[in-house]
CSV table of N, CA, C and O in Angstrom, one decimal:
chain,number,residue,atom,x,y,z
A,1400,MET,N,87.0,23.7,142.4
A,1400,MET,CA,88.1,23.1,141.8
A,1400,MET,C,87.6,21.9,140.2
A,1400,MET,O,86.3,21.4,140.2
A,1401,LEU,N,88.5,22.3,139.6
A,1401,LEU,CA,87.5,21.6,138.0
A,1401,LEU,C,87.0,20.7,138.6
A,1401,LEU,O,86.3,19.6,137.9
A,1402,ILE,N,88.3,19.1,139.1
A,1402,ILE,CA,88.2,18.0,139.1
A,1402,ILE,C,87.1,17.8,140.6
A,1402,ILE,O,86.2,16.7,139.9
A,1403,ASP,N,86.9,18.4,141.5
A,1403,ASP,CA,85.5,18.6,142.2
A,1403,ASP,C,84.3,18.5,141.0
A,1403,ASP,O,83.2,17.5,140.9
A,1404,ILE,N,84.2,19.2,140.5
A,1404,ILE,CA,83.3,19.5,139.0
A,1404,ILE,C,82.7,18.2,138.3
A,1404,ILE,O,81.5,17.9,138.0
A,1405,LEU,N,84.2,17.8,138.0
A,1405,LEU,CA,83.7,16.8,137.0
A,1405,LEU,C,83.9,14.9,137.9
A,1405,LEU,O,82.8,14.6,137.0
A,1406,ASN,N,83.9,15.2,139.0
A,1406,ASN,CA,83.4,13.8,140.2
A,1406,ASN,C,82.4,14.1,140.3
A,1406,ASN,O,81.9,13.4,140.1
A,1407,SER,N,81.9,15.4,140.7
A,1407,SER,CA,80.5,15.6,140.9
A,1407,SER,C,79.6,14.9,139.4
A,1407,SER,O,78.6,13.9,139.6
A,1408,PHE,N,80.0,15.5,138.6
A,1408,PHE,CA,79.4,14.7,136.9
A,1408,PHE,C,79.3,14.0,136.9
A,1408,PHE,O,78.5,12.8,137.0
A,1409,VAL,N,80.6,13.2,137.4
A,1409,VAL,CA,80.6,11.8,136.8
A,1409,VAL,C,79.9,10.9,138.2
A,1409,VAL,O,79.2,9.5,137.5
A,1410,LEU,N,79.7,11.4,138.9
A,1410,LEU,CA,78.9,10.1,140.5
A,1410,LEU,C,77.6,10.5,139.4
A,1410,LEU,O,76.8,9.6,140.1
A,1411,LYS,N,77.1,11.4,139.4
A,1411,LYS,CA,75.8,11.7,138.8
A,1411,LYS,C,75.2,10.9,137.9
A,1411,LYS,O,73.8,10.5,138.0
A,1412,TYR,N,76.0,10.4,136.9
A,1412,TYR,CA,75.6,9.8,135.8
A,1412,TYR,C,76.7,8.4,135.7
A,1412,TYR,O,76.9,8.1,134.8
A,1413,ILE,N,76.9,8.4,136.8
A,1413,ILE,CA,78.0,6.8,136.5
A,1413,ILE,C,77.8,5.6,136.2
A,1413,ILE,O,78.1,5.0,135.4
A,1414,LYS,N,76.3,5.4,136.4
A,1414,LYS,CA,75.5,4.5,135.7
A,1414,LYS,C,76.1,4.5,134.5
A,1414,LYS,O,76.1,3.4,133.5
A,1415,PHE,N,75.3,5.3,133.7
A,1415,PHE,CA,75.5,5.9,132.3
A,1415,PHE,C,77.0,5.3,131.6
A,1415,PHE,O,77.1,5.3,130.5
A,1416,ILE,N,77.8,5.9,132.2
A,1416,ILE,CA,79.5,6.5,132.0
A,1416,ILE,C,79.9,5.4,132.0
A,1416,ILE,O,80.6,4.9,131.2
A,1417,GLU,N,79.6,3.8,132.7
A,1417,GLU,CA,79.8,3.2,133.0
A,1417,GLU,C,79.4,2.3,131.4
A,1417,GLU,O,80.1,1.2,131.0
A,1418,MET,N,78.3,2.0,131.5
A,1418,MET,CA,77.7,1.5,130.8
A,1418,MET,C,78.5,1.6,129.0
A,1418,MET,O,78.7,0.8,128.1
A,1419,LEU,N,79.0,2.9,128.9
A,1419,LEU,CA,79.3,3.7,128.2
A,1419,LEU,C,80.9,2.8,127.9
A,1419,LEU,O,81.3,2.3,127.0
A,1420,GLY,N,81.7,2.7,129.2
A,1420,GLY,CA,82.5,2.4,129.2
A,1420,GLY,C,82.4,1.3,128.3
A,1420,GLY,O,83.5,0.5,127.8
A,1421,VAL,N,81.8,-0.3,128.8
A,1421,VAL,CA,81.8,-1.4,128.8
A,1421,VAL,C,81.1,-2.3,127.2
A,1421,VAL,O,81.8,-2.2,126.6
A,1422,LEU,N,80.7,-0.6,126.8
A,1422,LEU,CA,80.0,-0.9,125.7
A,1422,LEU,C,81.7,-0.5,124.3
A,1422,LEU,O,81.3,-0.9,123.5
A,1423,MET,N,82.0,0.5,124.8
A,1423,MET,CA,83.3,0.7,123.8
A,1423,MET,C,84.3,-0.1,124.1
A,1423,MET,O,84.5,-0.6,123.0
A,1424,ARG,N,84.3,-1.2,125.0
A,1424,ARG,CA,85.1,-2.5,125.2
A,1424,ARG,C,85.1,-3.5,124.4
A,1424,ARG,O,85.3,-4.1,123.8
A,1425,ILE,N,83.1,-4.1,124.5
A,1425,ILE,CA,82.8,-4.8,123.9
A,1425,ILE,C,83.0,-4.5,122.4
A,1425,ILE,O,83.2,-5.3,121.7
A,1426,PHE,N,82.9,-3.1,122.0
A,1426,PHE,CA,82.9,-2.7,120.2
A,1426,PHE,C,84.0,-2.8,120.1
A,1426,PHE,O,84.2,-3.6,118.7
A,1427,SER,N,85.2,-2.6,120.7
A,1427,SER,CA,86.8,-2.4,120.6
A,1427,SER,C,87.1,-3.9,120.0
A,1427,SER,O,88.0,-4.6,119.5
A,1428,PHE,N,86.6,-4.7,121.2
A,1428,PHE,CA,87.2,-5.7,120.6
A,1428,PHE,C,86.6,-7.2,120.0
A,1428,PHE,O,87.0,-8.0,119.1
A,1429,SER,N,85.2,-6.0,119.9
A,1429,SER,CA,85.1,-7.1,118.7
A,1429,SER,C,84.9,-6.7,117.0
A,1429,SER,O,85.5,-7.5,116.2
A,1430,LEU,N,85.6,-5.4,117.2
A,1430,LEU,CA,85.9,-5.2,115.4
A,1430,LEU,C,87.6,-6.4,115.8
A,1430,LEU,O,87.6,-6.0,114.7
A,1431,VAL,N,88.5,-6.1,116.4
A,1431,VAL,CA,89.4,-7.1,116.4
A,1431,VAL,C,89.0,-8.5,116.0
A,1431,VAL,O,89.3,-9.8,115.0
A,1432,SER,N,88.1,-9.2,116.6
A,1432,SER,CA,87.2,-10.6,116.6
A,1432,SER,C,86.7,-10.8,115.0
A,1432,SER,O,87.3,-11.8,114.5
A,1433,TRP,N,86.0,-9.3,114.5
A,1433,TRP,CA,85.3,-9.7,113.3
A,1433,TRP,C,86.6,-9.3,112.0
A,1433,TRP,O,86.5,-10.2,111.2
A,1434,MET,N,87.2,-9.0,112.2
A,1434,MET,CA,88.6,-8.1,111.9
A,1434,MET,C,90.1,-8.6,111.2
A,1434,MET,O,90.7,-8.6,110.4
A,1435,GLY,N,90.3,-9.3,112.8
A,1435,GLY,CA,91.3,-9.9,112.6
A,1435,GLY,C,92.5,-9.0,112.5
A,1435,GLY,O,92.8,-7.9,112.7
A,1436,PRO,N,93.4,-9.4,111.3
A,1436,PRO,CA,94.6,-8.5,111.2
A,1436,PRO,C,94.4,-7.3,110.2
A,1436,PRO,O,95.5,-6.6,110.2
A,1437,GLU,N,93.0,-7.6,109.9
A,1437,GLU,CA,92.9,-6.1,108.9
A,1437,GLU,C,92.6,-5.1,110.0
A,1437,GLU,O,91.4,-4.2,109.4
A,1438,SER,N,92.1,-5.3,110.6
A,1438,SER,CA,92.1,-4.6,112.2
A,1438,SER,C,92.9,-2.6,112.3
A,1438,SER,O,93.9,-2.7,111.8
A,1439,PRO,N,91.5,-2.0,112.2
A,1439,PRO,CA,92.5,-0.5,112.0
A,1439,PRO,C,93.0,-0.5,114.0
A,1439,PRO,O,92.5,0.0,114.7
A,1440,PHE,N,94.7,-1.6,114.0
A,1440,PHE,CA,95.0,-1.8,115.7
A,1440,PHE,C,95.4,-0.2,116.2
A,1440,PHE,O,94.7,-0.2,117.3
A,1441,LEU,N,95.7,1.0,115.7
A,1441,LEU,CA,95.8,2.2,116.5
A,1441,LEU,C,94.4,2.7,116.6
A,1441,LEU,O,94.5,2.8,118.3
A,1442,PHE,N,93.3,2.9,115.7
A,1442,PHE,CA,91.9,3.0,116.8
A,1442,PHE,C,91.8,1.7,117.7
A,1442,PHE,O,91.2,2.6,118.3
A,1443,VAL,N,91.9,0.9,117.1
A,1443,VAL,CA,91.4,-0.3,118.6
A,1443,VAL,C,91.9,0.2,119.9
A,1443,VAL,O,91.3,0.2,120.7
A,1444,TRP,N,93.5,0.7,119.6
A,1444,TRP,CA,94.0,0.3,121.1
A,1444,TRP,C,93.4,1.6,121.7
A,1444,TRP,O,93.5,2.0,123.3
A,1445,ALA,N,93.7,2.8,120.7
A,1445,ALA,CA,93.5,4.2,121.7
A,1445,ALA,C,92.1,4.0,122.0
A,1445,ALA,O,91.0,4.5,123.4
A,1446,PHE,N,90.8,3.3,121.6
A,1446,PHE,CA,89.2,3.1,121.6
A,1446,PHE,C,89.6,2.4,122.8
A,1446,PHE,O,88.8,3.1,123.9
A,1447,ASN,N,90.0,1.7,123.2
A,1447,ASN,CA,90.5,0.8,124.4
A,1447,ASN,C,90.9,1.1,125.8
A,1447,ASN,O,90.2,1.1,126.3
A,1448,THR,N,91.8,2.4,124.8
A,1448,THR,CA,92.9,3.0,126.4
A,1448,THR,C,91.7,4.3,126.7
A,1448,THR,O,91.6,4.6,128.2
A,1449,THR,N,90.8,4.3,126.0
A,1449,THR,CA,89.8,5.4,126.4
A,1449,THR,C,88.8,4.9,127.3
A,1449,THR,O,88.2,5.5,128.3
A,1450,ASP,N,88.1,3.8,127.2
A,1450,ASP,CA,87.3,2.7,128.1
A,1450,ASP,C,88.1,3.0,128.8
A,1450,ASP,O,87.1,2.9,130.2
A,1451,ALA,N,89.2,2.1,129.2
A,1451,ALA,CA,89.9,1.7,129.9
A,1451,ALA,C,90.3,2.8,131.2
A,1451,ALA,O,90.4,3.5,132.5
A,1452,VAL,N,90.3,3.9,130.7
A,1452,VAL,CA,90.0,6.0,131.6
A,1452,VAL,C,89.2,6.1,131.8
A,1452,VAL,O,88.7,6.2,133.0
A,1453,ILE,N,87.3,5.8,131.2
A,1453,ILE,CA,86.7,5.9,131.8
A,1453,ILE,C,86.5,5.2,133.0
A,1453,ILE,O,85.7,5.5,133.8
A,1454,LEU,N,86.4,3.9,132.8
A,1454,LEU,CA,86.1,2.9,134.1
A,1454,LEU,C,86.8,2.6,134.9
A,1454,LEU,O,86.7,2.4,136.2
A,1455,SER,N,87.8,3.1,134.8
A,1455,SER,CA,89.2,3.7,135.9
A,1455,SER,C,88.4,4.4,136.6
A,1455,SER,O,88.7,4.3,137.9
A,1456,TRP,N,88.0,5.9,135.9
A,1456,TRP,CA,87.8,6.8,136.6
A,1456,TRP,C,86.0,6.7,137.6
A,1456,TRP,O,86.2,6.5,138.7
A,1457,CYS,N,85.7,6.0,137.0
A,1457,CYS,CA,84.3,5.2,137.5
A,1457,CYS,C,84.7,4.2,138.8
A,1457,CYS,O,84.2,4.6,140.2
A,1458,SER,N,85.7,3.1,138.3
A,1458,SER,CA,86.0,2.5,140.4
A,1458,SER,C,86.3,3.5,140.9
A,1458,SER,O,86.5,2.9,142.2
A,1459,ILE,N,87.5,4.4,140.5
A,1459,ILE,CA,88.5,4.9,141.4
A,1459,ILE,C,87.0,5.7,143.1
A,1459,ILE,O,87.2,5.4,144.1
A,1460,LEU,N,85.9,6.3,142.0
A,1460,LEU,CA,84.7,7.0,142.7
A,1460,LEU,C,84.5,6.2,143.3
A,1460,LEU,O,84.0,6.1,144.0
A,1461,LYS,N,84.1,4.8,142.8
A,1461,LYS,CA,83.1,3.9,143.7
A,1461,LYS,C,83.7,3.6,144.9
A,1461,LYS,O,83.2,2.5,145.6
A,1462,LYS,N,85.3,3.4,144.6
A,1462,LYS,CA,86.0,2.9,145.7
A,1462,LYS,C,86.2,1.7,144.9
A,1462,LYS,O,86.3,1.3,146.1
A,1463,ASP,N,86.4,0.9,143.9
A,1463,ASP,CA,86.6,-0.3,144.1
A,1463,ASP,C,87.9,-0.2,143.4
A,1463,ASP,O,88.2,-0.3,142.2
A,1464,SER,N,88.7,-1.6,144.1
A,1464,SER,CA,89.8,-1.2,143.8
A,1464,SER,C,90.4,-2.6,143.0
A,1464,SER,O,91.4,-2.7,142.2
A,1465,ALA,N,89.5,-3.4,142.9
A,1465,ALA,CA,89.9,-5.1,141.9
A,1465,ALA,C,89.9,-4.1,140.3
A,1465,ALA,O,90.9,-4.2,140.3
A,1466,TYR,N,88.4,-3.8,140.6
A,1466,TYR,CA,88.3,-2.9,138.9
A,1466,TYR,C,89.1,-1.7,138.5
A,1466,TYR,O,89.4,-1.2,137.8
A,1467,THR,N,90.0,-0.3,139.4
A,1467,THR,CA,90.6,0.6,139.3
A,1467,THR,C,91.8,-0.7,139.4
A,1467,THR,O,92.5,-0.2,137.9
A,1468,LEU,N,92.2,-1.5,139.5
A,1468,LEU,CA,93.4,-1.8,139.4
A,1468,LEU,C,93.4,-2.7,138.0
A,1468,LEU,O,94.4,-2.7,136.8
A,1469,LEU,N,92.4,-3.5,137.9
A,1469,LEU,CA,92.4,-4.1,136.4
A,1469,LEU,C,92.2,-2.9,134.9
A,1469,LEU,O,93.1,-3.1,134.1
A,1470,ASN,N,91.7,-1.5,135.1
A,1470,ASN,CA,91.5,-0.8,134.4
A,1470,ASN,C,92.6,0.2,134.0
A,1470,ASN,O,92.9,0.3,132.6
A,1471,VAL,N,93.4,0.2,135.1
A,1471,VAL,CA,94.6,0.7,134.9
A,1471,VAL,C,95.7,0.2,135.0
A,1471,VAL,O,96.6,0.6,133.8
A,1472,PHE,N,95.9,-1.5,134.9
A,1472,PHE,CA,96.2,-2.0,134.0
A,1472,PHE,C,96.0,-2.0,132.5
A,1472,PHE,O,96.6,-1.9,131.4
A,1473,TRP,N,94.9,-1.8,132.1
A,1473,TRP,CA,94.4,-2.1,130.6
A,1473,TRP,C,95.2,-0.2,130.3
A,1473,TRP,O,95.5,0.0,128.9
A,1474,ILE,N,94.9,0.5,130.8
A,1474,ILE,CA,94.9,2.0,130.5
A,1474,ILE,C,97.0,2.1,129.6
A,1474,ILE,O,97.0,2.2,128.7
A,1475,MET,N,97.9,1.2,130.4
A,1475,MET,CA,99.5,0.7,130.3
A,1475,MET,C,99.3,0.3,129.4
A,1475,MET,O,99.9,0.6,129.3
A,1476,VAL,N,98.6,-1.0,129.3
A,1476,VAL,CA,98.5,-1.9,128.6
A,1476,VAL,C,98.3,-1.4,126.9
A,1476,VAL,O,98.6,-0.9,125.7
A,1477,GLY,N,97.3,-0.5,127.2
A,1477,GLY,CA,96.6,0.3,125.5
A,1477,GLY,C,97.8,1.3,125.1
A,1477,GLY,O,98.4,1.7,124.0
A,1478,ILE,N,98.6,2.0,126.1
A,1478,ILE,CA,100.1,3.0,126.0
A,1478,ILE,C,100.6,2.0,125.2
A,1478,ILE,O,101.1,2.5,123.9
A,1479,VAL,N,101.7,1.0,125.7
A,1479,VAL,CA,101.9,-0.1,124.4
A,1479,VAL,C,102.0,-0.7,123.5
A,1479,VAL,O,102.5,-0.1,122.7
A,1480,GLY,N,100.5,-0.4,123.4
A,1480,GLY,CA,99.2,-0.9,122.3
A,1480,GLY,C,99.7,-0.1,121.1
A,1480,GLY,O,99.9,-0.1,119.7
A,1481,MET,N,99.5,1.1,121.7
A,1481,MET,CA,98.9,2.4,120.3
A,1481,MET,C,100.7,2.5,119.7
A,1481,MET,O,101.1,3.1,119.0
A,1482,LEU,N,101.7,2.9,121.1
A,1482,LEU,CA,103.2,2.5,120.5
A,1482,LEU,C,103.3,1.4,119.7
A,1482,LEU,O,104.2,2.3,118.3
A,1483,ARG,N,103.3,0.6,119.9
A,1483,ARG,CA,102.8,-0.2,119.2
A,1483,ARG,C,102.6,-0.7,117.6
A,1483,ARG,O,103.3,-0.6,116.3
A,1484,ALA,N,100.9,0.0,117.8
A,1484,ALA,CA,100.7,0.4,116.5
A,1484,ALA,C,100.5,1.1,115.2
A,1484,ALA,O,100.7,1.4,114.4
A,1485,SER,N,101.4,2.8,116.5
A,1485,SER,CA,102.2,3.2,115.7
A,1485,SER,C,103.2,3.4,114.9
A,1485,SER,O,104.1,3.7,114.5
A,1486,GLN,N,104.1,2.1,115.5
A,1486,GLN,CA,105.4,1.1,114.9
A,1486,GLN,C,106.3,2.9,114.9
A,1486,GLN,O,107.4,3.3,114.5
A,1487,ILE,N,106.7,3.2,116.5
A,1487,ILE,CA,107.0,4.6,117.0
A,1487,ILE,C,108.1,3.7,117.6
A,1487,ILE,O,108.4,2.6,117.9
A,1488,SER,N,109.7,4.2,117.0
A,1488,SER,CA,110.7,3.9,117.6
A,1488,SER,C,111.0,4.0,118.7
A,1488,SER,O,110.8,5.0,119.5
A,1489,ALA,N,111.9,3.2,119.6
A,1489,ALA,CA,112.4,3.1,120.8
A,1489,ALA,C,112.9,5.0,121.0
A,1489,ALA,O,112.9,5.4,122.1
A,1490,THR,N,113.9,5.5,120.3
A,1490,THR,CA,114.4,6.5,120.3
A,1490,THR,C,113.5,8.3,120.7
A,1490,THR,O,113.7,9.0,120.6
A,1491,ASP,N,112.6,7.9,119.2
A,1491,ASP,CA,111.5,8.8,118.8
A,1491,ASP,C,110.3,8.6,119.9
A,1491,ASP,O,110.2,10.3,120.2
A,1492,PHE,N,110.6,7.8,121.2
A,1492,PHE,CA,109.4,7.7,122.3
A,1492,PHE,C,110.3,8.4,123.4
A,1492,PHE,O,109.2,9.6,123.7
A,1493,LYS,N,111.3,8.0,123.0
A,1493,LYS,CA,112.0,9.2,124.3
A,1493,LYS,C,112.0,10.3,124.1
A,1493,LYS,O,112.3,11.3,125.1
A,1494,SER,N,112.8,10.6,122.8
A,1494,SER,CA,112.7,12.1,122.7
A,1494,SER,C,111.4,12.8,123.3
A,1494,SER,O,111.4,14.0,123.6
A,1495,ALA,N,110.1,12.4,122.3
A,1495,ALA,CA,109.6,12.8,122.9
A,1495,ALA,C,108.3,12.9,124.1
A,1495,ALA,O,108.5,13.9,124.4
A,1496,TRP,N,109.1,12.2,125.0
A,1496,TRP,CA,108.5,12.2,125.9
A,1496,TRP,C,109.9,13.3,127.1
A,1496,TRP,O,109.1,13.6,127.6
A,1497,LEU,N,111.0,13.5,126.4
A,1497,LEU,CA,111.5,14.4,127.1
A,1497,LEU,C,111.4,15.9,126.5
A,1497,LEU,O,111.0,16.3,127.5
A,1498,HIS,N,111.0,16.0,125.4
A,1498,HIS,CA,110.0,17.4,125.4
A,1498,HIS,C,108.9,17.5,126.3
A,1498,HIS,O,109.2,18.1,126.3
A,1499,LEU,N,108.2,16.4,126.5
A,1499,LEU,CA,107.4,17.1,126.9
A,1499,LEU,C,107.2,17.3,128.3
A,1499,LEU,O,106.9,18.2,129.4
A,1500,LEU,N,108.5,16.7,129.0
A,1500,LEU,CA,108.6,16.4,130.7
A,1500,LEU,C,108.7,17.8,130.4
A,1500,LEU,O,109.0,19.1,131.4
A,1501,THR,N,110.1,18.6,129.6
A,1501,THR,CA,110.9,19.8,130.2
A,1501,THR,C,109.6,21.2,129.6
A,1501,THR,O,109.5,21.7,130.1
A,1502,GLN,N,109.0,20.8,128.5
A,1502,GLN,CA,107.4,21.5,128.3
A,1502,GLN,C,106.9,21.7,129.5
A,1502,GLN,O,106.6,22.5,130.7
A,1503,VAL,N,106.1,20.7,130.5
A,1503,VAL,CA,105.8,20.7,131.5
A,1503,VAL,C,106.2,21.2,132.6
A,1503,VAL,O,106.0,22.2,133.7
A,1504,ILE,N,107.7,21.0,132.6
A,1504,ILE,CA,108.7,21.7,134.1
A,1504,ILE,C,108.9,23.4,133.4
A,1504,ILE,O,108.5,23.9,134.5
A,1505,ALA,N,108.9,23.8,132.0
A,1505,ALA,CA,109.1,25.4,131.8
A,1505,ALA,C,107.4,25.7,132.1
A,1505,ALA,O,107.4,26.9,133.1
A,1506,LEU,N,106.5,25.1,132.2
A,1506,LEU,CA,105.7,25.6,132.3
A,1506,LEU,C,104.8,26.3,133.7
A,1506,LEU,O,104.4,26.6,134.4
A,1507,PHE,N,105.2,24.8,134.7
A,1507,PHE,CA,105.3,25.1,136.2
A,1507,PHE,C,106.5,25.8,136.8
A,1507,PHE,O,106.7,25.8,137.9
A,1508,SER,N,107.7,26.0,135.9
A,1508,SER,CA,108.5,26.9,137.1
A,1508,SER,C,108.2,28.7,137.1
A,1508,SER,O,107.2,29.3,136.0
């Protein structure tokens, strides 16, 4: 199965992948610290959410519940941050999710 192959790859290179995620997190927060209000917030949130996915995956495979909780929380914060940075309205958000859900249901029907 594909997930087993991906998990094996991540486990094989877990130290490198974790370091990549940590460096991504440091970069994104450094960018905001240096640029302040002129920061490209959508990019920063997308980058930060990507590193949270990487670090969550690693911590799940390592069965580290504290870091799994922390990084899954950062994924949720990142999604909210990306929505706010993109200035999408609540109505547009609901419509997009409804459309996505409809497509997923149709895919599995």
